[in-house]
């Protein structure tokens, strides 16, 4: 049981942290907030990949989308095998679903592991010098 929240970084798969690569190498399946991210193409071939993209089409507001995603990730996190939830960038930069998940998991006593990724800020700093 537990939730691993992994940041994919700002783009290219080569920007993933070593910890992120280790988690992905050991996982059987992952759940992505969105499959629309350049690093998705570099995910290990053995992974079963699910995405929450359909929820964006079903719900009227982003608040409803993130609420539904949080509910589903918490449900998956209660399973004996837990869940790996993947978001673009860094999990705490612009990720409302992550805030909801972490707060509720703490209330329920579900362990959460955060695997940081570079945010878009690092990429912007490099470009802007």
PDB file of C-alpha atoms in Angstrom:
ATOM      1  CA  UNK A   1       0.000   0.000   0.000  1.00  0.00           C
ATOM      2  CA  UNK A   2       1.186   3.497  -0.757  1.00  0.00           C
ATOM      3  CA  UNK A   3       1.486   6.214  -3.343  1.00  0.00           C
ATOM      4  CA  UNK A   4       4.639   7.130  -5.244  1.00  0.00           C
ATOM      5  CA  UNK A   5       4.349  10.490  -6.984  1.00  0.00           C
ATOM      6  CA  UNK A   6       6.983  10.922  -9.673  1.00  0.00           C
ATOM      7  CA  UNK A   7       7.895  14.064 -11.603  1.00  0.00           C
ATOM      8  CA  UNK A   8       8.817  13.551 -15.263  1.00  0.00           C
ATOM      9  CA  UNK A   9      10.737  16.778 -15.544  1.00  0.00           C
ATOM     10  CA  UNK A  10      10.290  19.505 -18.144  1.00  0.00           C
ATOM     11  CA  UNK A  11      10.637  17.494 -21.316  1.00  0.00           C
ATOM     12  CA  UNK A  12      13.285  15.129 -22.581  1.00  0.00           C
ATOM     13  CA  UNK A  13      13.519  11.725 -20.898  1.00  0.00           C
ATOM     14  CA  UNK A  14      17.255  12.295 -20.379  1.00  0.00           C
ATOM     15  CA  UNK A  15      16.363  14.936 -17.751  1.00  0.00           C
ATOM     16  CA  UNK A  16      14.813  12.373 -15.391  1.00  0.00           C
ATOM     17  CA  UNK A  17      16.499  11.943 -12.052  1.00  0.00           C
ATOM     18  CA  UNK A  18      18.300   8.714 -11.247  1.00  0.00           C
ATOM     19  CA  UNK A  19      15.717   8.026  -8.542  1.00  0.00           C
ATOM     20  CA  UNK A  20      12.904   8.406 -11.098  1.00  0.00           C
ATOM     21  CA  UNK A  21      14.613   5.967 -13.458  1.00  0.00           C
ATOM     22  CA  UNK A  22      15.001   3.447 -10.629  1.00  0.00           C
ATOM     23  CA  UNK A  23      11.326   3.706  -9.680  1.00  0.00           C
ATOM     24  CA  UNK A  24      10.233   3.305 -13.297  1.00  0.00           C
ATOM     25  CA  UNK A  25      12.559   0.330 -13.778  1.00  0.00           C
ATOM     26  CA  UNK A  26      11.002  -1.462 -10.820  1.00  0.00           C
ATOM     27  CA  UNK A  27       7.359  -0.612 -11.506  1.00  0.00           C
ATOM     28  CA  UNK A  28       4.909  -2.830 -13.372  1.00  0.00           C
ATOM     29  CA  UNK A  29       2.313  -0.160 -14.132  1.00  0.00           C
ATOM     30  CA  UNK A  30       2.059   3.605 -13.869  1.00  0.00           C
ATOM     31  CA  UNK A  31      -0.716   6.189 -13.973  1.00  0.00           C
ATOM     32  CA  UNK A  32       0.005   9.451 -15.781  1.00  0.00           C
ATOM     33  CA  UNK A  33      -1.890  12.682 -15.189  1.00  0.00           C
ATOM     34  CA  UNK A  34      -1.471  13.151 -18.923  1.00  0.00           C
ATOM     35  CA  UNK A  35       0.179  11.101 -21.615  1.00  0.00           C
ATOM     36  CA  UNK A  36       0.903  14.342 -23.479  1.00  0.00           C
ATOM     37  CA  UNK A  37       4.485  14.849 -22.359  1.00  0.00           C
ATOM     38  CA  UNK A  38       7.696  14.405 -24.381  1.00  0.00           C
ATOM     39  CA  UNK A  39       9.297  12.069 -21.811  1.00  0.00           C
ATOM     40  CA  UNK A  40       6.465   9.529 -22.107  1.00  0.00           C
ATOM     41  CA  UNK A  41       8.052   8.104 -25.265  1.00  0.00           C
ATOM     42  CA  UNK A  42      11.130   7.184 -23.217  1.00  0.00           C
ATOM     43  CA  UNK A  43       9.296   5.240 -20.509  1.00  0.00           C
ATOM     44  CA  UNK A  44      10.478   1.641 -20.142  1.00  0.00           C
ATOM     45  CA  UNK A  45       8.780  -0.733 -22.570  1.00  0.00           C
ATOM     46  CA  UNK A  46       7.769  -3.196 -19.825  1.00  0.00           C
ATOM     47  CA  UNK A  47       5.417  -0.687 -18.166  1.00  0.00           C
ATOM     48  CA  UNK A  48       1.656  -0.874 -18.364  1.00  0.00           C
ATOM     49  CA  UNK A  49       0.720   2.772 -18.870  1.00  0.00           C
ATOM     50  CA  UNK A  50      -2.599   4.338 -17.896  1.00  0.00           C
ATOM     51  CA  UNK A  51      -3.500   8.003 -18.224  1.00  0.00           C
ATOM     52  CA  UNK A  52      -6.166  10.270 -16.798  1.00  0.00           C
ATOM     53  CA  UNK A  53      -6.576  12.230 -20.053  1.00  0.00           C
ATOM     54  CA  UNK A  54     -10.170  11.058 -20.500  1.00  0.00           C
ATOM     55  CA  UNK A  55     -11.160  12.801 -17.265  1.00  0.00           C
ATOM     56  CA  UNK A  56     -10.321  16.158 -18.887  1.00  0.00           C
ATOM     57  CA  UNK A  57     -13.010  15.401 -21.479  1.00  0.00           C
ATOM     58  CA  UNK A  58     -15.580  14.223 -18.926  1.00  0.00           C
ATOM     59  CA  UNK A  59     -15.398  17.093 -16.421  1.00  0.00           C
ATOM     60  CA  UNK A  60     -16.337  20.741 -16.847  1.00  0.00           C
ATOM     61  CA  UNK A  61     -13.636  22.398 -14.730  1.00  0.00           C
ATOM     62  CA  UNK A  62     -10.014  21.748 -13.814  1.00  0.00           C
ATOM     63  CA  UNK A  63     -11.080  21.611 -10.158  1.00  0.00           C
ATOM     64  CA  UNK A  64     -13.378  18.676 -11.001  1.00  0.00           C
ATOM     65  CA  UNK A  65     -10.631  16.996 -13.025  1.00  0.00           C
ATOM     66  CA  UNK A  66      -8.075  17.203 -10.217  1.00  0.00           C
ATOM     67  CA  UNK A  67     -10.618  16.074  -7.641  1.00  0.00           C
ATOM     68  CA  UNK A  68     -11.465  12.981  -9.702  1.00  0.00           C
ATOM     69  CA  UNK A  69      -7.789  12.185 -10.322  1.00  0.00           C
ATOM     70  CA  UNK A  70      -7.021  12.532  -6.608  1.00  0.00           C
ATOM     71  CA  UNK A  71      -9.894  10.191  -5.709  1.00  0.00           C
ATOM     72  CA  UNK A  72      -8.667   7.564  -8.176  1.00  0.00           C
ATOM     73  CA  UNK A  73      -5.006   7.786  -7.106  1.00  0.00           C
ATOM     74  CA  UNK A  74      -5.999   7.441  -3.445  1.00  0.00           C
ATOM     75  CA  UNK A  75      -8.129   4.405  -4.327  1.00  0.00           C
ATOM     76  CA  UNK A  76      -5.198   2.846  -6.198  1.00  0.00           C
ATOM     77  CA  UNK A  77      -2.847   3.723  -3.367  1.00  0.00           C
ATOM     78  CA  UNK A  78      -4.939   1.652  -0.964  1.00  0.00           C
ATOM     79  CA  UNK A  79      -4.215  -1.515  -2.966  1.00  0.00           C
ATOM     80  CA  UNK A  80      -1.545  -3.838  -1.547  1.00  0.00           C
ATOM     81  CA  UNK A  81       0.726  -2.986  -4.501  1.00  0.00           C
ATOM     82  CA  UNK A  82       0.048   0.755  -4.219  1.00  0.00           C
ATOM     83  CA  UNK A  83       0.383   3.068  -7.212  1.00  0.00           C
ATOM     84  CA  UNK A  84       2.959   5.108  -9.130  1.00  0.00           C
ATOM     85  CA  UNK A  85       1.388   8.418 -10.206  1.00  0.00           C
ATOM     86  CA  UNK A  86       3.362  10.459 -12.741  1.00  0.00           C
ATOM     87  CA  UNK A  87       3.062  14.173 -13.402  1.00  0.00           C
ATOM     88  CA  UNK A  88       4.935  16.572 -15.702  1.00  0.00           C
ATOM     89  CA  UNK A  89       7.728  18.646 -14.193  1.00  0.00           C
ATOM     90  CA  UNK A  90       8.082  18.639 -10.415  1.00  0.00           C
ATOM     91  CA  UNK A  91       5.183  17.199  -8.384  1.00  0.00           C
ATOM     92  CA  UNK A  92       4.756  20.389  -6.323  1.00  0.00           C
ATOM     93  CA  UNK A  93       5.003  22.942  -9.144  1.00  0.00           C
ATOM     94  CA  UNK A  94       1.554  23.673 -10.564  1.00  0.00           C
ATOM     95  CA  UNK A  95       0.108  20.258  -9.701  1.00  0.00           C
ATOM     96  CA  UNK A  96      -3.174  20.677  -7.852  1.00  0.00           C
ATOM     97  CA  UNK A  97      -3.904  16.942  -8.007  1.00  0.00           C
ATOM     98  CA  UNK A  98      -0.693  16.272  -6.071  1.00  0.00           C
ATOM     99  CA  UNK A  99      -1.644  18.721  -3.316  1.00  0.00           C
ATOM    100  CA  UNK A 100      -5.023  17.025  -2.940  1.00  0.00           C
ATOM    101  CA  UNK A 101      -3.490  13.543  -2.911  1.00  0.00           C
ATOM    102  CA  UNK A 102      -0.797  14.373  -0.359  1.00  0.00           C
ATOM    103  CA  UNK A 103      -3.231  16.084   2.016  1.00  0.00           C
ATOM    104  CA  UNK A 104      -5.791  13.283   1.883  1.00  0.00           C
ATOM    105  CA  UNK A 105      -3.232  10.492   2.015  1.00  0.00           C
ATOM    106  CA  UNK A 106      -1.782  12.032   5.168  1.00  0.00           C
ATOM    107  CA  UNK A 107      -5.278  12.161   6.718  1.00  0.00           C
ATOM    108  CA  UNK A 108      -5.847   8.489   5.852  1.00  0.00           C
ATOM    109  CA  UNK A 109      -2.399   7.297   6.857  1.00  0.00           C
ATOM    110  CA  UNK A 110      -1.466   6.229   3.323  1.00  0.00           C
ATOM    111  CA  UNK A 111       2.302   6.512   2.830  1.00  0.00           C
ATOM    112  CA  UNK A 112       3.436   8.886   0.077  1.00  0.00           C
ATOM    113  CA  UNK A 113       6.848   8.852  -1.566  1.00  0.00           C
ATOM    114  CA  UNK A 114       7.795  11.903  -3.588  1.00  0.00           C
ATOM    115  CA  UNK A 115      10.234  11.440  -6.468  1.00  0.00           C
ATOM    116  CA  UNK A 116      11.210  14.923  -7.534  1.00  0.00           C
ATOM    117  CA  UNK A 117      11.629  15.959 -11.122  1.00  0.00           C
ATOM    118  CA  UNK A 118      13.054  19.121 -12.588  1.00  0.00           C
ATOM    119  CA  UNK A 119      10.378  21.767 -12.999  1.00  0.00           C
ATOM    120  CA  UNK A 120       9.940  23.983 -16.053  1.00  0.00           C
ATOM    121  CA  UNK A 121      11.799  26.658 -14.071  1.00  0.00           C
ATOM    122  CA  UNK A 122      15.184  24.966 -14.402  1.00  0.00           C
ATOM    123  CA  UNK A 123      14.731  24.676 -18.178  1.00  0.00           C
ATOM    124  CA  UNK A 124      13.684  28.338 -18.344  1.00  0.00           C
ATOM    125  CA  UNK A 125      16.690  29.431 -16.277  1.00  0.00           C
ATOM    126  CA  UNK A 126      19.006  27.614 -18.680  1.00  0.00           C
ATOM    127  CA  UNK A 127      17.397  29.250 -21.702  1.00  0.00           C
ATOM    128  CA  UNK A 128      17.323  32.728 -20.174  1.00  0.00           C
ATOM    129  CA  UNK A 129      20.766  32.445 -18.607  1.00  0.00           C
TER     130      UNK A 129
END
